[in-house]
C-alpha cells in the first residue's frame, strides 16, 4: 500500500514540472506524486503523461478543465489521496519555491509522533528568491494571519 503522496498543483509549469517530479522521485523515501493540472495551455499535462510511462506506479495526474484555483486544487488532491488510502499527504508548488528536500524532514517529524508538520519560509526570517515584493508581502501576511487563527 502506498504511504506518502506529494500533491503539486500546476498551471503553465512546463519549465518546472519534469524537474520537480524527478527531484521528488530522487529522494530516498518512496514518495508518490499527484499533479493537479488546471488545463495548462502550455502542455504541462502532456509532459506529465509522458513521465507516467517511466513512473507508472508513482506518478498520478488529475486534469481539470480551466484554471480553478490553488485552493480547490489542494482540496481535489487531498480528496484523491484519501480515496487512495495514503497515510501521509504533502503539498508543494511546482516552481521549487518549496524545497523538495524538506519532504524528508516533514515525513520524519510525523513518523516520530507529530500530528502535523508544517514547513515555513518565514521560520528564520524571509527566505524567498526571485519573488516580487508584492508576492513576498502577501505571502508573509497571509502566513501570519493563518498562524493567528490556528494558535
Short mmCIF file of C-alpha atoms in Angstrom, two decimals:
data_model
loop_
_atom_site.label_atom_id
_atom_site.label_comp_id
_atom_site.label_asym_id
_atom_site.label_seq_id
_atom_site.Cartn_x
_atom_site.Cartn_y
_atom_site.Cartn_z
CA UNK A 1 0.00 0.00 0.00
CA UNK A 2 1.38 3.44 -0.89
CA UNK A 3 2.19 5.58 2.11
CA UNK A 4 3.33 9.08 1.06
CA UNK A 5 1.83 11.39 -1.57
CA UNK A 6 3.07 14.80 -2.69
CA UNK A 7 0.34 16.96 -4.25
CA UNK A 8 1.60 19.50 -6.78
CA UNK A 9 -0.94 21.84 -8.43
CA UNK A 10 0.11 23.14 -11.83
CA UNK A 11 -0.86 25.80 -14.32
CA UNK A 12 1.60 26.59 -17.09
CA UNK A 13 4.53 24.84 -15.41
CA UNK A 14 6.15 23.15 -18.42
CA UNK A 15 9.54 24.61 -17.47
CA UNK A 16 9.39 23.15 -13.96
CA UNK A 17 7.15 20.10 -13.89
CA UNK A 18 9.63 17.48 -15.07
CA UNK A 19 12.40 18.80 -12.81
CA UNK A 20 10.20 18.87 -9.71
CA UNK A 21 8.85 15.36 -10.40
CA UNK A 22 12.35 13.95 -10.92
CA UNK A 23 13.60 15.68 -7.78
CA UNK A 24 10.81 14.23 -5.63
CA UNK A 25 11.42 10.76 -7.05
CA UNK A 26 15.16 11.09 -6.44
CA UNK A 27 14.58 11.40 -2.68
CA UNK A 28 15.26 8.36 -0.56
CA UNK A 29 11.69 7.99 0.69
CA UNK A 30 9.50 6.38 -1.97
CA UNK A 31 7.19 9.38 -2.37
CA UNK A 32 4.35 9.17 -4.87
CA UNK A 33 3.31 12.34 -6.69
CA UNK A 34 -0.07 13.66 -7.78
CA UNK A 35 -0.14 16.51 -10.28
CA UNK A 36 -3.37 18.51 -10.35
CA UNK A 37 -3.29 20.39 -13.64
CA UNK A 38 -5.80 23.14 -14.36
CA UNK A 39 -5.88 22.83 -18.14
CA UNK A 40 -2.46 24.38 -18.71
CA UNK A 41 -2.37 25.66 -22.29
CA UNK A 42 1.44 25.29 -22.34
CA UNK A 43 1.33 21.47 -22.36
CA UNK A 44 2.19 20.77 -18.72
CA UNK A 45 -0.20 17.79 -18.56
CA UNK A 46 1.33 16.25 -21.71
CA UNK A 47 4.77 16.32 -20.08
CA UNK A 48 3.35 14.57 -17.02
CA UNK A 49 1.67 11.94 -19.20
CA UNK A 50 4.99 11.14 -20.88
CA UNK A 51 6.65 10.82 -17.47
CA UNK A 52 3.89 8.47 -16.30
CA UNK A 53 5.35 5.85 -18.65
CA UNK A 54 8.61 6.00 -16.71
CA UNK A 55 7.00 6.32 -13.28
CA UNK A 56 3.81 4.32 -13.87
CA UNK A 57 3.12 3.30 -10.28
CA UNK A 58 4.22 6.52 -8.58
CA UNK A 59 3.10 9.43 -10.79
CA UNK A 60 -0.57 10.35 -10.98
CA UNK A 61 -2.38 13.11 -12.85
CA UNK A 62 -5.74 14.77 -12.39
CA UNK A 63 -6.65 17.10 -15.24
CA UNK A 64 -9.20 19.80 -14.56
CA UNK A 65 -10.95 21.95 -17.14
CA UNK A 66 -9.77 25.51 -16.82
CA UNK A 67 -8.00 27.46 -14.12
CA UNK A 68 -9.98 26.58 -11.00
CA UNK A 69 -7.52 27.88 -8.41
CA UNK A 70 -4.89 26.68 -5.99
CA UNK A 71 -7.23 26.09 -3.04
CA UNK A 72 -9.60 23.86 -4.98
CA UNK A 73 -6.61 22.01 -6.48
CA UNK A 74 -5.41 21.12 -2.99
CA UNK A 75 -8.91 20.06 -1.96
CA UNK A 76 -9.13 17.82 -5.04
CA UNK A 77 -5.68 16.44 -4.27
CA UNK A 78 -6.45 15.69 -0.63
CA UNK A 79 -9.73 14.00 -1.63
CA UNK A 80 -7.85 11.88 -4.19
CA UNK A 81 -5.19 10.97 -1.61
CA UNK A 82 -7.79 9.88 0.94
CA UNK A 83 -9.68 7.83 -1.67
CA UNK A 84 -6.40 6.04 -2.45
CA UNK A 85 -5.51 5.42 1.22
CA UNK A 86 -2.35 7.50 1.53
CA UNK A 87 -1.29 7.93 5.13
CA UNK A 88 0.96 10.97 4.69
CA UNK A 89 -0.01 13.81 2.38
CA UNK A 90 2.32 16.66 1.41
CA UNK A 91 1.69 19.73 -0.69
CA UNK A 92 4.18 21.85 -2.59
CA UNK A 93 4.50 24.16 -5.57
CA UNK A 94 5.99 23.14 -8.90
CA UNK A 95 8.27 26.18 -9.10
CA UNK A 96 10.70 24.99 -6.38
CA UNK A 97 9.54 27.75 -4.02
CA UNK A 98 9.17 24.82 -1.61
CA UNK A 99 12.35 22.79 -1.22
CA UNK A 100 11.66 19.11 -2.05
CA UNK A 101 14.45 18.06 0.34
CA UNK A 102 12.21 19.26 3.18
CA UNK A 103 9.81 16.39 2.45
CA UNK A 104 12.17 14.04 4.27
CA UNK A 105 12.20 16.23 7.39
CA UNK A 106 8.43 16.70 7.35
CA UNK A 107 7.86 12.98 6.98
CA UNK A 108 10.34 12.21 9.75
CA UNK A 109 8.57 14.61 12.12
CA UNK A 110 5.27 12.85 11.53
CA UNK A 111 6.78 9.38 11.87
CA UNK A 112 8.27 10.46 15.20
CA UNK A 113 4.85 11.37 16.56
CA UNK A 114 3.84 14.81 15.29
CA UNK A 115 0.21 15.01 14.22
CA UNK A 116 1.11 17.57 11.58
CA UNK A 117 4.33 19.07 10.25
CA UNK A 118 4.40 22.44 8.54
CA UNK A 119 7.30 23.92 6.62
CA UNK A 120 7.57 27.70 6.55
CA UNK A 121 9.78 30.02 4.59
CA UNK A 122 9.40 32.53 7.44
CA UNK A 123 10.72 30.48 10.36
CA UNK A 124 14.13 32.19 10.30
CA UNK A 125 13.20 35.41 8.53
CA UNK A 126 12.05 35.72 4.94
CA UNK A 127 13.60 33.00 2.78
CA UNK A 128 12.36 33.52 -0.77
CA UNK A 129 14.23 34.08 -4.01
CA UNK A 130 13.12 35.84 -7.21
CA UNK A 131 9.75 36.95 -5.89
CA UNK A 132 8.37 40.45 -6.42
CA UNK A 133 7.92 42.39 -3.18
CA UNK A 134 4.12 42.30 -3.55
CA UNK A 135 4.16 38.48 -3.52
CA UNK A 136 6.52 38.36 -0.55
CA UNK A 137 4.31 40.72 1.44
CA UNK A 138 1.09 38.92 0.53
CA UNK A 139 2.61 35.54 1.43
CA UNK A 140 4.11 36.79 4.68
CA UNK A 141 0.92 38.43 5.93
CA UNK A 142 -1.26 35.51 4.81
CA UNK A 143 1.04 33.19 6.77
CA UNK A 144 0.85 35.45 9.84
CA UNK A 145 -2.95 35.57 9.56
CA UNK A 146 -3.23 31.78 9.42
CA UNK A 147 -0.80 31.43 12.33
CA UNK A 148 -3.02 33.70 14.47
CA UNK A 149 -6.14 31.73 13.51
CA UNK A 150 -4.55 28.39 14.36
CA UNK A 151 -2.98 29.33 17.70
#
